[in-house]
CSV table of C-alpha atoms and ligand atoms in Angstrom, one decimal:
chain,number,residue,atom,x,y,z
A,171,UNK,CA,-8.3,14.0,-167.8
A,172,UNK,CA,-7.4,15.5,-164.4
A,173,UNK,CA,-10.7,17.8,-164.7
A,174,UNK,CA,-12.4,14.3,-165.0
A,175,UNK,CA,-10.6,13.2,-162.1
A,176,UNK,CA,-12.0,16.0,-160.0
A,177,UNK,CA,-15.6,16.3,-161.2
A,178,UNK,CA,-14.9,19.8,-162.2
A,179,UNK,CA,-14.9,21.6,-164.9
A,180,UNK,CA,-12.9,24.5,-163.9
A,181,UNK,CA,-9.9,24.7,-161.6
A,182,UNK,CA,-10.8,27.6,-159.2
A,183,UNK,CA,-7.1,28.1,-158.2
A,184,UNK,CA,-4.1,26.6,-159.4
A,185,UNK,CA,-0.4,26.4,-158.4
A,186,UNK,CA,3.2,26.0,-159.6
A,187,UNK,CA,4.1,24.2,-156.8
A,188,UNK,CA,8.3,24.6,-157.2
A,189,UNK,CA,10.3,26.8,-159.5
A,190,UNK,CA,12.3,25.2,-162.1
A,191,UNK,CA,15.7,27.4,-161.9
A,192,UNK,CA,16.9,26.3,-165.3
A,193,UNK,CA,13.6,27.3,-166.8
A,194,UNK,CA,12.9,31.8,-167.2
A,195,UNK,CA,9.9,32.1,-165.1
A,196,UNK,CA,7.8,33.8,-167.9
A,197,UNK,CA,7.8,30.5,-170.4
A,198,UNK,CA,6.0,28.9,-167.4
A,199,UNK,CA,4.0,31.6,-166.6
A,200,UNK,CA,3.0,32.1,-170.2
A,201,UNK,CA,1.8,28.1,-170.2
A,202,UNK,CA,-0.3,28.8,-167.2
A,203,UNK,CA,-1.9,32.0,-168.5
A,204,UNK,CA,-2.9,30.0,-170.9
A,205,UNK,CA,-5.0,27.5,-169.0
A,206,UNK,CA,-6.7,30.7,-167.5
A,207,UNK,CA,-7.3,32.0,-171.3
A,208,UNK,CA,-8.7,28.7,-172.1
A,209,UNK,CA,-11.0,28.5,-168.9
A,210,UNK,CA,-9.5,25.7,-167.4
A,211,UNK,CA,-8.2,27.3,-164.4
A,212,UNK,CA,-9.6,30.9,-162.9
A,213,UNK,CA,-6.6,31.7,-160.7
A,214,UNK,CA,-3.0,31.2,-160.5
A,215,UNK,CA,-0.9,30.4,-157.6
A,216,UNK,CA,2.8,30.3,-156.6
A,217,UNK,CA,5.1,28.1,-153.9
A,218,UNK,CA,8.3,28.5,-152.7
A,219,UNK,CA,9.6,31.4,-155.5
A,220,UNK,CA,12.1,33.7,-154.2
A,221,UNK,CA,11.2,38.1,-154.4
A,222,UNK,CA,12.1,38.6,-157.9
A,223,UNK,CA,10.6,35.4,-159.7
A,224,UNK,CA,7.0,36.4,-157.7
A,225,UNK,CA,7.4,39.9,-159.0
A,226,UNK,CA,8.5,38.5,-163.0
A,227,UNK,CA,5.5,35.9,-162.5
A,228,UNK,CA,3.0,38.4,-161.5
A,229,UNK,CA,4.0,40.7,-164.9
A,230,UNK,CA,2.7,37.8,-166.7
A,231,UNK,CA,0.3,37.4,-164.9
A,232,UNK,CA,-1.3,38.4,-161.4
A,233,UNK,CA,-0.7,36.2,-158.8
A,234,UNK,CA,-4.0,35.6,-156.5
A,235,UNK,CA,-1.9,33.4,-153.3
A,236,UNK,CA,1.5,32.5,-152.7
A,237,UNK,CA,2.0,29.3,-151.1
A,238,UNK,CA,5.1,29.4,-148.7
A,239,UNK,CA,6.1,27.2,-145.1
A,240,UNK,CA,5.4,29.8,-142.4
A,241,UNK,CA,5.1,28.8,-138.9
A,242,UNK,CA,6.2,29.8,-135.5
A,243,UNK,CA,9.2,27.5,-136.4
A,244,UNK,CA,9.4,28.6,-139.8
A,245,UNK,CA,10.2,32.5,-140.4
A,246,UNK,CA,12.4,32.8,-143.7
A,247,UNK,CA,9.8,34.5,-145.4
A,248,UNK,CA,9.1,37.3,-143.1
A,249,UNK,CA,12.1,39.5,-144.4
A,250,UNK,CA,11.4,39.7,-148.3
A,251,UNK,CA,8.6,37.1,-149.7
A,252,UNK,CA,5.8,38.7,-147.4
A,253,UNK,CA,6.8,41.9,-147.9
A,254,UNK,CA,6.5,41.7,-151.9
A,255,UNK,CA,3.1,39.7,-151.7
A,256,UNK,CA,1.7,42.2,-149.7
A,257,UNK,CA,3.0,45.3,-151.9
A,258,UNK,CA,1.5,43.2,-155.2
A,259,UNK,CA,-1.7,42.3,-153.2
A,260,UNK,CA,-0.6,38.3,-153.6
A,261,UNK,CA,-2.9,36.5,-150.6
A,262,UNK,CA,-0.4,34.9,-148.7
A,263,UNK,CA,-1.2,31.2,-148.0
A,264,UNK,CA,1.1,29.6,-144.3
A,265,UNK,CA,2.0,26.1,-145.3
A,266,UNK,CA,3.0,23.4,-142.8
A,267,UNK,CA,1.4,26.0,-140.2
A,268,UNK,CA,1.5,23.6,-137.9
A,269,UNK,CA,5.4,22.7,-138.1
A,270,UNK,CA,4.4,19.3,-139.8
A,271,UNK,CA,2.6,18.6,-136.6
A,272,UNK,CA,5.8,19.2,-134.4
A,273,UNK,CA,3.7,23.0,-132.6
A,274,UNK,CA,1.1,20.8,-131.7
A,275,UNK,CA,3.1,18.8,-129.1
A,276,UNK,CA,2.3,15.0,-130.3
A,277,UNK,CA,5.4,14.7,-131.9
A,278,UNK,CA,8.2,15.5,-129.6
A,279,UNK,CA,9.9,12.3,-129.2
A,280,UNK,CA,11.3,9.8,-132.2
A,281,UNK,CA,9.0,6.9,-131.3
A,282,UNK,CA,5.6,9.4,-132.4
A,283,UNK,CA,7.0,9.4,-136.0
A,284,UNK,CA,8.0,6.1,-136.3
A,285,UNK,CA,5.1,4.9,-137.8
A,286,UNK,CA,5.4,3.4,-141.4
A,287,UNK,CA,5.4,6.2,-143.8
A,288,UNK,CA,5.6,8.7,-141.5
A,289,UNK,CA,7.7,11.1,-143.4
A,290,UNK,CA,8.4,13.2,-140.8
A,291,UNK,CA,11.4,11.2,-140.1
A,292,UNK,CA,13.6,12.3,-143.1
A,293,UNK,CA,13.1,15.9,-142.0
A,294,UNK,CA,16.3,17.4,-140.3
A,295,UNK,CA,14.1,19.1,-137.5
A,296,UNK,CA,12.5,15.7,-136.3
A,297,UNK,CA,15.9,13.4,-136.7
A,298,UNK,CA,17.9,12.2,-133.0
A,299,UNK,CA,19.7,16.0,-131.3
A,300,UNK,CA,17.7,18.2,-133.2
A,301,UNK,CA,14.7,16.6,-132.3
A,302,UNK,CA,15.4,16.9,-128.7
A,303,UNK,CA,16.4,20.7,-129.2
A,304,UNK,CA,13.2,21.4,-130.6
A,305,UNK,CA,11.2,19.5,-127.7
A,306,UNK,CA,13.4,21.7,-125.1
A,307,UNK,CA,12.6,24.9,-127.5
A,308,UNK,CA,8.4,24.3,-127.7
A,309,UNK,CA,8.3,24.0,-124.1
A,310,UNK,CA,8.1,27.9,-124.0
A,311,UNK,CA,4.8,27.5,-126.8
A,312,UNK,CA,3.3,24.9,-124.7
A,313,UNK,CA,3.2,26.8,-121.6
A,314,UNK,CA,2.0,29.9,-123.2
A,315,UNK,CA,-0.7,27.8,-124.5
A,316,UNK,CA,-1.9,26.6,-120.8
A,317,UNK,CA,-1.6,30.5,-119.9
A,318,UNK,CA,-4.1,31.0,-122.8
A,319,UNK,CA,-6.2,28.0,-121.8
A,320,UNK,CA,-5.3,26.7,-125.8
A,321,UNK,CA,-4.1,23.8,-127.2
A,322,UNK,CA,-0.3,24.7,-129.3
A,323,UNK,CA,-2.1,23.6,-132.1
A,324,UNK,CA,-4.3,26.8,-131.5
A,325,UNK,CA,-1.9,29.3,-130.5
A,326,UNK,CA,0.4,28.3,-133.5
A,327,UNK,CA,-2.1,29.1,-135.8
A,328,UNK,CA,-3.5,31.8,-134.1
A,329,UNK,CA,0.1,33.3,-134.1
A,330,UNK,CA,-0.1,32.9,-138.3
A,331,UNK,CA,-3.3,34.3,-138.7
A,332,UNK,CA,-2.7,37.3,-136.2
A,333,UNK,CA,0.5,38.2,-138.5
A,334,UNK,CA,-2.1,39.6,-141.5
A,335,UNK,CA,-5.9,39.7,-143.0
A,336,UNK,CA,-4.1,38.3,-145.9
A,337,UNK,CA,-2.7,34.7,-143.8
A,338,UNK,CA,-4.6,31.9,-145.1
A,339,UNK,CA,-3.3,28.8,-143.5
A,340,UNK,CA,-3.8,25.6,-144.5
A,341,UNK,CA,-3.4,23.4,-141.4
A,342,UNK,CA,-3.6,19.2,-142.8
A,343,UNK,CA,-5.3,16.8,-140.4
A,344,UNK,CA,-6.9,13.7,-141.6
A,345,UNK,CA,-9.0,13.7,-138.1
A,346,UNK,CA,-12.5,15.8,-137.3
A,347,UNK,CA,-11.8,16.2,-133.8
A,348,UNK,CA,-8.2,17.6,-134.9
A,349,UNK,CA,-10.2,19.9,-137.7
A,350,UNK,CA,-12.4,21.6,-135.1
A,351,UNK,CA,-9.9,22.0,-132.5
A,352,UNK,CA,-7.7,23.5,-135.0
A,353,UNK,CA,-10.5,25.7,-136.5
A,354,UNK,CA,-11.1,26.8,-133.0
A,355,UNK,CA,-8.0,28.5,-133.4
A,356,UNK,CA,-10.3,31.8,-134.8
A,357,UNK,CA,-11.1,32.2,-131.5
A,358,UNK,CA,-8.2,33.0,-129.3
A,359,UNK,CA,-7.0,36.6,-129.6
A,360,UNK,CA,-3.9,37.3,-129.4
A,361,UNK,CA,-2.8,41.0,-127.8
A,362,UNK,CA,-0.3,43.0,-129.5
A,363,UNK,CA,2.0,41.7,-126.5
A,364,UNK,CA,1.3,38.2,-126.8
A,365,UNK,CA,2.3,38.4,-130.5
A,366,UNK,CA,5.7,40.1,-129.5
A,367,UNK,CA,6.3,37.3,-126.8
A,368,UNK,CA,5.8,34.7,-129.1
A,369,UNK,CA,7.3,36.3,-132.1
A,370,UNK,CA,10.9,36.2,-129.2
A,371,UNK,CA,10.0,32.6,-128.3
A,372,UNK,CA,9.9,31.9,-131.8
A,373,UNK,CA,13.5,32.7,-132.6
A,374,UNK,CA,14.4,30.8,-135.5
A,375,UNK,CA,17.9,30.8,-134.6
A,376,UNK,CA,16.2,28.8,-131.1
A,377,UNK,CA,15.2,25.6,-133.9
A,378,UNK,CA,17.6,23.0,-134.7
A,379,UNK,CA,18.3,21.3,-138.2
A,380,UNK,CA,17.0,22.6,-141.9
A,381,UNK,CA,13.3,22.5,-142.7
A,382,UNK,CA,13.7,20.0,-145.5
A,383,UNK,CA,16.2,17.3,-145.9
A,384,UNK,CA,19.4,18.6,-147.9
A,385,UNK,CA,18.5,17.1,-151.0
A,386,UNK,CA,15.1,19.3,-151.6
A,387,UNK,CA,16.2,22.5,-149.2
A,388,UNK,CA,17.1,23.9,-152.8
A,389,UNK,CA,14.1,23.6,-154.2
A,390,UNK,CA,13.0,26.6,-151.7
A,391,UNK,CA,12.4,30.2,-152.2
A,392,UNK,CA,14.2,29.7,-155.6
A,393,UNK,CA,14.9,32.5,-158.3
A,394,UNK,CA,14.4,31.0,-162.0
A,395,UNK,CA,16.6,31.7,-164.8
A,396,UNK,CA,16.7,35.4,-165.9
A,397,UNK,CA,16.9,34.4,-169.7
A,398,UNK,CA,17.2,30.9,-171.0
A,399,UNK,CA,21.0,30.3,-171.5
A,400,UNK,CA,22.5,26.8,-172.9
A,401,UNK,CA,23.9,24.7,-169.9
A,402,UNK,CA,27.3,24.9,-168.7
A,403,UNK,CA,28.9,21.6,-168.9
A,404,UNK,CA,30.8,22.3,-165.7
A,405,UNK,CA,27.2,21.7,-164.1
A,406,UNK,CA,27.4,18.7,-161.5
A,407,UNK,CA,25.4,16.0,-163.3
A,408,UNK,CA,26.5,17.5,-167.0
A,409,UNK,CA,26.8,14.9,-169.5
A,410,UNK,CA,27.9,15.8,-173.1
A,411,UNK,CA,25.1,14.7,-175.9
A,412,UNK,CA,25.6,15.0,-179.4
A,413,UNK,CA,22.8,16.7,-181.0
A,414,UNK,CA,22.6,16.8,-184.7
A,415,UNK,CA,20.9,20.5,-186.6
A,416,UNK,CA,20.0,20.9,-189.7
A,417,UNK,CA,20.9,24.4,-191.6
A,418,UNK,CA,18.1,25.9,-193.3
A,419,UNK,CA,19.4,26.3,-196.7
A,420,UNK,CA,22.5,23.7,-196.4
A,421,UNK,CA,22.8,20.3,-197.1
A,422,UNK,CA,25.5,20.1,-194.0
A,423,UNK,CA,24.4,18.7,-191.0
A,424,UNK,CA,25.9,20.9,-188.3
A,425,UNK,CA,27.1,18.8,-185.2
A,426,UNK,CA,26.1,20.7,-182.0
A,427,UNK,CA,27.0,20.0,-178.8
A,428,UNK,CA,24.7,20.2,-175.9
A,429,UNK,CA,24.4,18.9,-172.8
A,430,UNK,CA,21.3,17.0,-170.7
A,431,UNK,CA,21.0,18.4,-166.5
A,432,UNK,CA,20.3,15.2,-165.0
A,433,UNK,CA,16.5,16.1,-163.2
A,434,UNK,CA,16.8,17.0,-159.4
A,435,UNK,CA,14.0,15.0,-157.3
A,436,UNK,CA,12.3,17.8,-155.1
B,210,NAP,N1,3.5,24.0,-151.1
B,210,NAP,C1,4.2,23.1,-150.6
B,210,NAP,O1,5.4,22.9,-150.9
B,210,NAP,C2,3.7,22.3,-149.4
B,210,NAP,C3,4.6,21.5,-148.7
B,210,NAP,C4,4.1,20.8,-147.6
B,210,NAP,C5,2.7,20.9,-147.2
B,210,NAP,N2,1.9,21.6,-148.0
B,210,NAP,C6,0.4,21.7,-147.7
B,210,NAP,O2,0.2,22.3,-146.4
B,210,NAP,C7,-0.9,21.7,-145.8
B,210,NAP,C8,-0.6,21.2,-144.4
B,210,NAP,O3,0.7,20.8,-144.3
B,210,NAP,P1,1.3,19.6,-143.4
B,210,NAP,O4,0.2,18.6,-143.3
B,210,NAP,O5,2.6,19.3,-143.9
B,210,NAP,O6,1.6,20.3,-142.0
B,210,NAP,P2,0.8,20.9,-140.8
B,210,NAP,O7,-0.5,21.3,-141.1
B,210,NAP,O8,1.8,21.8,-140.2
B,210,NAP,O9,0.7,19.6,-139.8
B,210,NAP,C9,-0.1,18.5,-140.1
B,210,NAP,C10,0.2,17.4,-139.2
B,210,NAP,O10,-0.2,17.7,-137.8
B,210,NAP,C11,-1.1,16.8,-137.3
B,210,NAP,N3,-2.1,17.6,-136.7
B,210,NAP,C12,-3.0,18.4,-137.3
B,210,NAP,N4,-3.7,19.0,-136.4
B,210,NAP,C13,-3.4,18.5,-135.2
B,210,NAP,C14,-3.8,18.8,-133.8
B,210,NAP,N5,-4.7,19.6,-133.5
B,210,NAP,N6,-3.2,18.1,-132.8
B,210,NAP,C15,-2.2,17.2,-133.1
B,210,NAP,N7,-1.8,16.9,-134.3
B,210,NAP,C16,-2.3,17.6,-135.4
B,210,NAP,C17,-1.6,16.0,-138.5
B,210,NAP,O11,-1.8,14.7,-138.2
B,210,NAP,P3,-3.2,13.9,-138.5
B,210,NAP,O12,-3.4,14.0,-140.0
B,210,NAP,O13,-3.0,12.5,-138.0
B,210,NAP,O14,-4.2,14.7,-137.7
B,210,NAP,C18,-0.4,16.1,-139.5
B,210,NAP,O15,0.5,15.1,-139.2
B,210,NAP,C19,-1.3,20.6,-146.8
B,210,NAP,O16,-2.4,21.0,-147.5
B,210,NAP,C20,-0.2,20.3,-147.7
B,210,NAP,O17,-0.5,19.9,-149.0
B,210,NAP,C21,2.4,22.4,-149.1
């Protein structure tokens, strides 16, 4: 149905978009390996797995891009997700390159996100002191920018693409004019110093507030389960079930006690 949906008959590459940490990486990976078996899908894709769960995925089967939030604002991944999608030859694929719109400059103040639906404004970075932080902190970006006669928009993601061959940002606008500014980014080059400046300017510890609201900041660079285990009932949101099996063999019904994780919204 969703091939229907698309008008195609082949998914050319397709993700796991979050980790399910109750869930051994391999049982999904084995579902998805299937799709490729089948010919539904040609590639397989990853978002937001920690080191060791890209490594376990990619021994099921190779990863061709790893989907991860990397922007001037957004460095977490630079220490140990980069580093292992580069040693397994994983194309790395900058998400939110533009800091949700916040590097470009048009959304420094609360009154540019307070449009209906404008999601922005459940995200710690864009909310009341931290907002204002962030504003003081881009000011730095912006002027670089002028000094490079670029928008931020273009220096942001020419910061991104200068970190690798293998950065493939994925910049969202729903605006042409926005589309070929942004793609215009190809052409400023960046020196070797520029890159160091703005890699000091872009002190993570200089951004206020988390880069999702607390309830989903979990659902980040997660580690799935290293085997399946049955859930603790000391869980938060454990609820005791009675399940009933029946032994092979035996006319007993065995009562077994189990217990259902209530699901976390990402
Ligand atoms: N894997 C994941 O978990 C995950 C999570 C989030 C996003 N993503 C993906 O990442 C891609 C982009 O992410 P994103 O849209 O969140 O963030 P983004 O690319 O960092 O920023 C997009 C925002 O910036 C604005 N914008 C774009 N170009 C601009 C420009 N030149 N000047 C001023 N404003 C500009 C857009 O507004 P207009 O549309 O009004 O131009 C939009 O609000 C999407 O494909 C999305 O699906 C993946």
């Amino acid at each position: 149905m969703s091939l229907m949906r698309l008008g195609v008959d082949v998914i050319d590459l397709y993700y796991q978009h979050r980790v399910d940490p109750t869930v051994p990486i391999e049982d999904t990976w084995g579902a998805m390996k299937e799709l490729v078996q089948a010919g539904k899908v040609r590639y397989l894709g990853i978002s937001e797995a920690g080191p060791k769960t890209i490594r376990r995925a990619h021994a099921v089967h190779p990863i061709t891009a790893g989907q991860y939030e990397y922007s001037l604002w957004t460095r977490d991944v630079e220490d140990a997700v980069i580093p292992t999608c580069r040693e397994l030859g994983i194309g790395f694929v900058p998400y939110s390159p533009l800091g949700r719109g916040f590097l470009t400059g048009q959304y420094k103040d609360a009154a540019a996100i307070s449009t209906p639906g404008d999601r922005r404004g459940n995200f710690p970075r864009f909310k009341g002191e931290n907002l204002d932080t962030n504003a003081k902190w881009l000011e730095k970006i912006e002027n670089k920018a002028k000094a490079h006669n670029c928008t931020p928009a273009q220096l942001a993601l020419a910061w991104v693409l200068a970190k690798g061959e293998d950065m493939l940002p994925i910049p969202g606008t729903r605006k042409i004019h926005r589309l070929e500014e942004n793609l215009a980014a190809l052409n400023v080059k960046l020196s070797a110093q520029d890159i160091s400046e703005l890699d000091q300017m872009a002190d993570p510890n200089g951004v206020s507030g988390l880069r999702y609201p607390e309830a989903s900041i979990h659902t980040t660079l997660v580690e799935s389960l290293e085997r399946w285990l049955p859930p603790a009932p000391w869980r938060a949101g454990a609820r005791p079930r009675t399940i009933r099996a029946k032994r092979a063999g035996l006319r007993s019904i065995a009562s077994l006690c189990a217990w259902e994780i209530e699901g976390d919204s990402a």
